[in-house]
Short mmCIF file of C-alpha atoms in Angstrom, two decimals:
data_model
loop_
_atom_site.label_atom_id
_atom_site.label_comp_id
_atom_site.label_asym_id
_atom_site.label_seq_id
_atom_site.Cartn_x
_atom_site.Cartn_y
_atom_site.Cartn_z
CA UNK A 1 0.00 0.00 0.00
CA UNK A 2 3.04 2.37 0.83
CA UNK A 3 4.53 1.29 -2.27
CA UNK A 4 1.35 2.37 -4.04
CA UNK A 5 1.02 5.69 -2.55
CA UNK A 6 5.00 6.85 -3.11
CA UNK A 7 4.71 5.62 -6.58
CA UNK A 8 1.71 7.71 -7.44
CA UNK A 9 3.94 10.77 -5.38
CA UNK A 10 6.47 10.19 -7.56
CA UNK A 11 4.42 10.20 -11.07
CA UNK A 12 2.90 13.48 -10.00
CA UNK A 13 5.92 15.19 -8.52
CA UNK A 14 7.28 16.48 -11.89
CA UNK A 15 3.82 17.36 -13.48
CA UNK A 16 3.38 19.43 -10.41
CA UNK A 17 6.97 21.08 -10.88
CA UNK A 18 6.42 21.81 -14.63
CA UNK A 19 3.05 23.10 -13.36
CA UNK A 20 4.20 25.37 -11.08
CA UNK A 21 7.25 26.59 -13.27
CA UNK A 22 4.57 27.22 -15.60
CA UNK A 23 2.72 29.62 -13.60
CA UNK A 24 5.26 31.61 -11.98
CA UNK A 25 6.70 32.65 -15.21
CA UNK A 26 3.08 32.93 -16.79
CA UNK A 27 2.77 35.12 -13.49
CA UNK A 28 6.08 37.36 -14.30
CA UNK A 29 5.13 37.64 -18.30
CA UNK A 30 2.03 39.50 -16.81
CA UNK A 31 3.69 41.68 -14.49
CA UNK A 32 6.00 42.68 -17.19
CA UNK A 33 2.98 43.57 -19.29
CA UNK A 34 1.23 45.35 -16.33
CA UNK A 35 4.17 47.77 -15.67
CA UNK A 36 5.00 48.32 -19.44
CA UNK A 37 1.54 49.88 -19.09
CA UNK A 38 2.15 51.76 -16.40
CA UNK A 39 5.42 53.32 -17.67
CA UNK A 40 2.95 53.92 -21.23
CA UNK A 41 0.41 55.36 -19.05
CA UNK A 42 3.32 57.85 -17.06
CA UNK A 43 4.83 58.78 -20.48
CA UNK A 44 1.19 59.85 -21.43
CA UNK A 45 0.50 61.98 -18.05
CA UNK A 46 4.37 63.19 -18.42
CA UNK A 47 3.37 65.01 -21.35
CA UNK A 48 0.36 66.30 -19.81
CA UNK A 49 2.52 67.72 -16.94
CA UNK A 50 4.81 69.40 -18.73
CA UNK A 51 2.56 71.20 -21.20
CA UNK A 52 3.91 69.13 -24.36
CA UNK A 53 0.93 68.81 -25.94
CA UNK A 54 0.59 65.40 -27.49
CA UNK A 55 -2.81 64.42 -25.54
CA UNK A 56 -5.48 66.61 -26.86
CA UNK A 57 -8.57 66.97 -23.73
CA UNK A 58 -6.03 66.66 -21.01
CA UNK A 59 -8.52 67.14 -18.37
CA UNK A 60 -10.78 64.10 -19.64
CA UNK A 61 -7.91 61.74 -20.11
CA UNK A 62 -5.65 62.59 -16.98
CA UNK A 63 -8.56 60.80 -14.64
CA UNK A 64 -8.53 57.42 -16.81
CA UNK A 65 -4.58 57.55 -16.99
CA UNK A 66 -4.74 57.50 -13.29
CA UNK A 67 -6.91 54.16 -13.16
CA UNK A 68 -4.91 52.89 -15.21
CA UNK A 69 -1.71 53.36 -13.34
CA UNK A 70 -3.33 52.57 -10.08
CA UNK A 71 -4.75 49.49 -11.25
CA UNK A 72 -1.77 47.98 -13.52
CA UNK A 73 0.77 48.87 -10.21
CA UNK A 74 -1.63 47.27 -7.61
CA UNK A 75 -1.21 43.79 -10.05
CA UNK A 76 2.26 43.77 -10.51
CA UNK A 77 2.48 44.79 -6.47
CA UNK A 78 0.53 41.62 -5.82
CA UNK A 79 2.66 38.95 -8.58
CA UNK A 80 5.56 40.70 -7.42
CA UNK A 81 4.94 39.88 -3.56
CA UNK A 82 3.61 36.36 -5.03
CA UNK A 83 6.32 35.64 -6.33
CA UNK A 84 8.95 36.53 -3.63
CA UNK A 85 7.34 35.71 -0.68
CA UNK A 86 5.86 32.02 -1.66
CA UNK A 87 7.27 29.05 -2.85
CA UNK A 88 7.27 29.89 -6.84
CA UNK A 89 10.26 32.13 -6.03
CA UNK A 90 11.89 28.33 -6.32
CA UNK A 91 10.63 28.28 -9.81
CA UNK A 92 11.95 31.82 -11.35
CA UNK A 93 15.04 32.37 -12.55
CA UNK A 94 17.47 34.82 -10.13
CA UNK A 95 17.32 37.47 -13.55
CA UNK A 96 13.74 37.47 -13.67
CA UNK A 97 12.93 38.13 -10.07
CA UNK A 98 15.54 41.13 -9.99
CA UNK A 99 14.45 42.58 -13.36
CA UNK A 100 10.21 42.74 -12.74
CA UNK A 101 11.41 43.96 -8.84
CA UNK A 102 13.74 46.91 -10.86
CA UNK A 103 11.33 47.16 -13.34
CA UNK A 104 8.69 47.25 -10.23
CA UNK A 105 10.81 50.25 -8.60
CA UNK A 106 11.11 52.39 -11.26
CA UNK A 107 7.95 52.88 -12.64
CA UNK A 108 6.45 53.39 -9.15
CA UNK A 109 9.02 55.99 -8.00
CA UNK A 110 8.62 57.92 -11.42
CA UNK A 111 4.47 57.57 -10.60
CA UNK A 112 4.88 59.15 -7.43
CA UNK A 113 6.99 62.03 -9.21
CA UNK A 114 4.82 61.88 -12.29
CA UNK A 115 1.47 62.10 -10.08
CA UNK A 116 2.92 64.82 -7.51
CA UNK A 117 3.98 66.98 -10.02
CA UNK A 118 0.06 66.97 -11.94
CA UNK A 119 -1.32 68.71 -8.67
CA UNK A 120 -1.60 72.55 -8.41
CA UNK A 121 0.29 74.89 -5.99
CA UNK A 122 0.45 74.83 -3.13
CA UNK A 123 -0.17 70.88 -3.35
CA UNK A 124 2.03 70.16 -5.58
CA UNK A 125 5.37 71.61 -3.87
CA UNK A 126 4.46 69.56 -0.98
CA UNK A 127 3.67 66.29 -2.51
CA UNK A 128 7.22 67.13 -4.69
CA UNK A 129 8.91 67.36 -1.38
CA UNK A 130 7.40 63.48 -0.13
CA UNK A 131 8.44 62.16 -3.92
CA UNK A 132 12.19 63.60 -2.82
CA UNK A 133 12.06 62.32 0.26
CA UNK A 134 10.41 59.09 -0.27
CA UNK A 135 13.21 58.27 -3.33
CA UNK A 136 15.87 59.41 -0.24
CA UNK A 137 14.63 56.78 1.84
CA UNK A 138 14.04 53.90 -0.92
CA UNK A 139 18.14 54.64 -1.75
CA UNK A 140 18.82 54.52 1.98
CA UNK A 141 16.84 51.22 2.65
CA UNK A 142 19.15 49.53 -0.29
CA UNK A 143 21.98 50.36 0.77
CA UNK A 144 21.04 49.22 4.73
CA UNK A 145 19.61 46.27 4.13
CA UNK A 146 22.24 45.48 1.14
CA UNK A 147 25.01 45.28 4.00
CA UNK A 148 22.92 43.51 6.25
CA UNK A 149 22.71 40.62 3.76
CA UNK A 150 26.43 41.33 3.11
CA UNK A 151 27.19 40.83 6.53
CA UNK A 152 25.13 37.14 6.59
CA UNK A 153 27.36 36.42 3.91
CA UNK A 154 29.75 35.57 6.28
CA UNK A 155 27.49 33.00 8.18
CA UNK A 156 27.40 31.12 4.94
CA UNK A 157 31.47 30.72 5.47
CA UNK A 158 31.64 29.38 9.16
CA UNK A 159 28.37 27.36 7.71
CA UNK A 160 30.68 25.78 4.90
CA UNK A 161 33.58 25.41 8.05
CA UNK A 162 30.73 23.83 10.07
CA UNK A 163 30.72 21.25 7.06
CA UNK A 164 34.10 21.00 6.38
CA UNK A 165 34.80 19.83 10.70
CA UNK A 166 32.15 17.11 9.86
CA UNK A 167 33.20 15.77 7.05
CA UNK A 168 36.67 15.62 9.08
CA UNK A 169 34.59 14.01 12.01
CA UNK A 170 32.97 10.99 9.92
CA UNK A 171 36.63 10.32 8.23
CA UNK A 172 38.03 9.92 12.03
CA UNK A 173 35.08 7.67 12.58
CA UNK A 174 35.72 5.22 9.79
CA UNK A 175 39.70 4.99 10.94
CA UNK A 176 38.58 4.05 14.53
CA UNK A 177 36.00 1.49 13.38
CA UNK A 178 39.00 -0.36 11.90
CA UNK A 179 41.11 -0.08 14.63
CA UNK A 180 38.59 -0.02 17.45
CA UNK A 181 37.66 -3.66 18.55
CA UNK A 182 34.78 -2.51 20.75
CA UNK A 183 32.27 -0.89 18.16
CA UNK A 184 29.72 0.19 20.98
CA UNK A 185 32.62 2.27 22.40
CA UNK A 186 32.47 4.30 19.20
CA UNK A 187 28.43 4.34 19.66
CA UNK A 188 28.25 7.76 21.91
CA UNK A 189 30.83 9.52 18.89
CA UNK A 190 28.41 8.05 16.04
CA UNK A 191 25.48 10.23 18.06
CA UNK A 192 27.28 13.17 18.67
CA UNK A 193 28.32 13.34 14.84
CA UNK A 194 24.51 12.23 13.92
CA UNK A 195 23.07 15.50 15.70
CA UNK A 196 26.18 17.30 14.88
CA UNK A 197 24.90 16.73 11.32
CA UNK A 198 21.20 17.38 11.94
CA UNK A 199 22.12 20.84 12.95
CA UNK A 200 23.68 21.57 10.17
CA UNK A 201 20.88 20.66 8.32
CA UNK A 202 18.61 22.79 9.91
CA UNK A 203 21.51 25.52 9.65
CA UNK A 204 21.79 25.26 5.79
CA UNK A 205 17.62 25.30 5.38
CA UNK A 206 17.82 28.34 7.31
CA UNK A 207 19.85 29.89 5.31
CA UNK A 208 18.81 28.42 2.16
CA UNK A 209 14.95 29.95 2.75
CA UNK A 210 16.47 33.28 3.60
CA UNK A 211 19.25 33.44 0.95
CA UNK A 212 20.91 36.54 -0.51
CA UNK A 213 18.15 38.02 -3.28
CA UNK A 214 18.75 41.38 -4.20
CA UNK A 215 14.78 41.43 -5.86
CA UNK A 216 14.07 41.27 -2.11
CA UNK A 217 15.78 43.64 -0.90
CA UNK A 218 14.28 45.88 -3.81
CA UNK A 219 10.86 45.04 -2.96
CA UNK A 220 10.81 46.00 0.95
CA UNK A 221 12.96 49.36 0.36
CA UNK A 222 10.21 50.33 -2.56
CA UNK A 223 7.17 49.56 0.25
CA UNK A 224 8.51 51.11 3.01
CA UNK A 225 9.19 54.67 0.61
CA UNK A 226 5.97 54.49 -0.91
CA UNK A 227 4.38 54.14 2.47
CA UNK A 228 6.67 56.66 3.75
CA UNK A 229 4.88 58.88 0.59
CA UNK A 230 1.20 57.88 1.22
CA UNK A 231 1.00 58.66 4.58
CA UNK A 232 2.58 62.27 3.77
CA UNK A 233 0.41 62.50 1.19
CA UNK A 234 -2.99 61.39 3.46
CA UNK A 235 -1.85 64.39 5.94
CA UNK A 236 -1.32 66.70 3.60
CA UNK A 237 -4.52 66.55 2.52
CA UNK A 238 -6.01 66.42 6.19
CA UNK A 239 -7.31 63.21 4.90
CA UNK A 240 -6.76 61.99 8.40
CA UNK A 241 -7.01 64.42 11.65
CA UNK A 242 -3.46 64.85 13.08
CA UNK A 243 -5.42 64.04 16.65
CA UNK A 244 -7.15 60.77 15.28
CA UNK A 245 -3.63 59.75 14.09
CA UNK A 246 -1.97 60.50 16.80
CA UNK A 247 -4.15 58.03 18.97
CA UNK A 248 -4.39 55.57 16.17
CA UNK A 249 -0.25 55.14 15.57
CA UNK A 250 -0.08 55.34 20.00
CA UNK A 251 -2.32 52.26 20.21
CA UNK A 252 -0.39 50.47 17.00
CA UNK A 253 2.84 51.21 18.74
CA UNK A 254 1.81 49.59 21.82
CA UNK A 255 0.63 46.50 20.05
CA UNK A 256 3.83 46.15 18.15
CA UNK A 257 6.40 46.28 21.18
CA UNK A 258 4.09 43.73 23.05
CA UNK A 259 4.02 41.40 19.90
CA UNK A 260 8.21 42.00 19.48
CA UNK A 261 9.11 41.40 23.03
CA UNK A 262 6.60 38.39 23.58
CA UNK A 263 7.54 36.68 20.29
CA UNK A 264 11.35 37.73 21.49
CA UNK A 265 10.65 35.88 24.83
CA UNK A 266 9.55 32.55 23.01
CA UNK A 267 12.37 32.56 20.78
CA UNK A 268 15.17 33.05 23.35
CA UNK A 269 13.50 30.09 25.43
CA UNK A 270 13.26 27.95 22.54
CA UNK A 271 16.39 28.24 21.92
CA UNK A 272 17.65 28.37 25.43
CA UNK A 273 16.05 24.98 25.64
CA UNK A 274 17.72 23.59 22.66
CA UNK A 275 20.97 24.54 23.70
CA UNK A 276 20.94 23.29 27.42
#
């Protein structure tokens, strides 16, 4: 019956791979297409912005251009996120991750100039002024979290050193086994090299999932500047009431250090527990 059931696993285990292959780059074809139309659609209102006169009606087609924009970025945002954060980033190519997430960045920094710039004074200098600083803080969230990936870098060394000691470890054990009369003597060293191995395992999963991936680090510098942007944006507009937010980003602040420090707690025991 087991022999059955792993049998039928193993028929459908590549049909499943070629399926999913299939759909994440079906998935990344169409988020190409969605921000080619965005970066047509911000050519179109960058003519209407600068007064160049190649869209006749501005004022009927700058609203449409908008929904466009809007809609075609909120779909690639979603593939994009799809296809980093779930397991069809195993089926993309390395290129094609990092060019849709460039791609990604560019046409939604240039929207957020593009847009700012269509507004009238006194709106417009302000929104300008989030656009600058929101591009500020997408270059400054590269570069950070760029060296914090360069700095795990060096895990993956004492990782490969880690291997290299174990390999050395299971060579020592086959010399002994010869020479040792006694195998149960050697039985506490055959355990110690087992877990030793286990761990490093575990180590190399670890670092497998949460590998070096520029696209990544892309992706979470572009949300956190166009987040940075919105919420300028909302209060420039006294879309929200400085006193509402005030009491809204208190209570989220609160909620955020107790979820931190009691997830922190459980981790440390855990692994507290693991090392004792």
């Amino acid at each position: 019956m087991n022999t059955a059931t792993d049998s039928s696993v193993v028929f459908f285990l590549p049909r499943i791979i070629r399926y999913a292959a299939g759909l994440a780059h079906f998935l990344a074809i169409v988020a190409v297409i969605c921000e080619t139309v965005t970066a047509v659609m911000l050519v179109f209102m960058a003519t209407i912005v600068w007064n160049i006169g190649l869209i006749q009606n501005p004022t009927v087609w700058w609203p449409l251009f908008q929904k466009i924009t809007i809609s075609s970025l909120s779909i690639s945002f979603i593939i994009i996120f799809a296809l980093l954060y779930t397991p069809l980033h195993e089926f993309l190519s390395y290129v094609w991750r990092t060019f849709t997430t460039f791609f990604l960045a560019l046409v939604s920094l240039y929207t957020v100039i593009v847009v700012s710039w269509g507004f009238a004074e006194p709106e417009k200098n302000i929104l300008l002024q989030f656009a600058f600083l929101a591009m500020i803080i997408f270059i400054a969230e590269i570069i950070l979290f760029y060296a914090l990936y360069m700095i795990r870098g060096r895990k993956l060394a004492f990782i490969v050193r880690h291997k290299n000691a174990l390999e050395e470890i299971s060579r020592g054990l086959g010399v002994l086994s010869e020479i040792v009369k006694e195998k149960k003597s050697l039985d506490p060293i055959v355990r110690a090299s087992n877990s030793a191995y286990q761990s490093w395992m575990h180590i190399v999963k670890y670092e497998l999932l949460e590998r070096w991936d520029v696209s990544r680090i892309i992706f979470q510098a572009l949300i956190i500047s166009l987040a940075f942007y919105m919420a300028g944006s909302l209060l420039s507009y006294q879309q929200i009431a400085y006193s509402g937010l005030v009491i809204i980003i208190s209570i989220a602040v609160f909620i955020v250090l107790i979820i931190i420090i009691a997830v922190d707690i459980m981790l440390s025991e855990k692994t507290r527990a693991m090392l004792v």
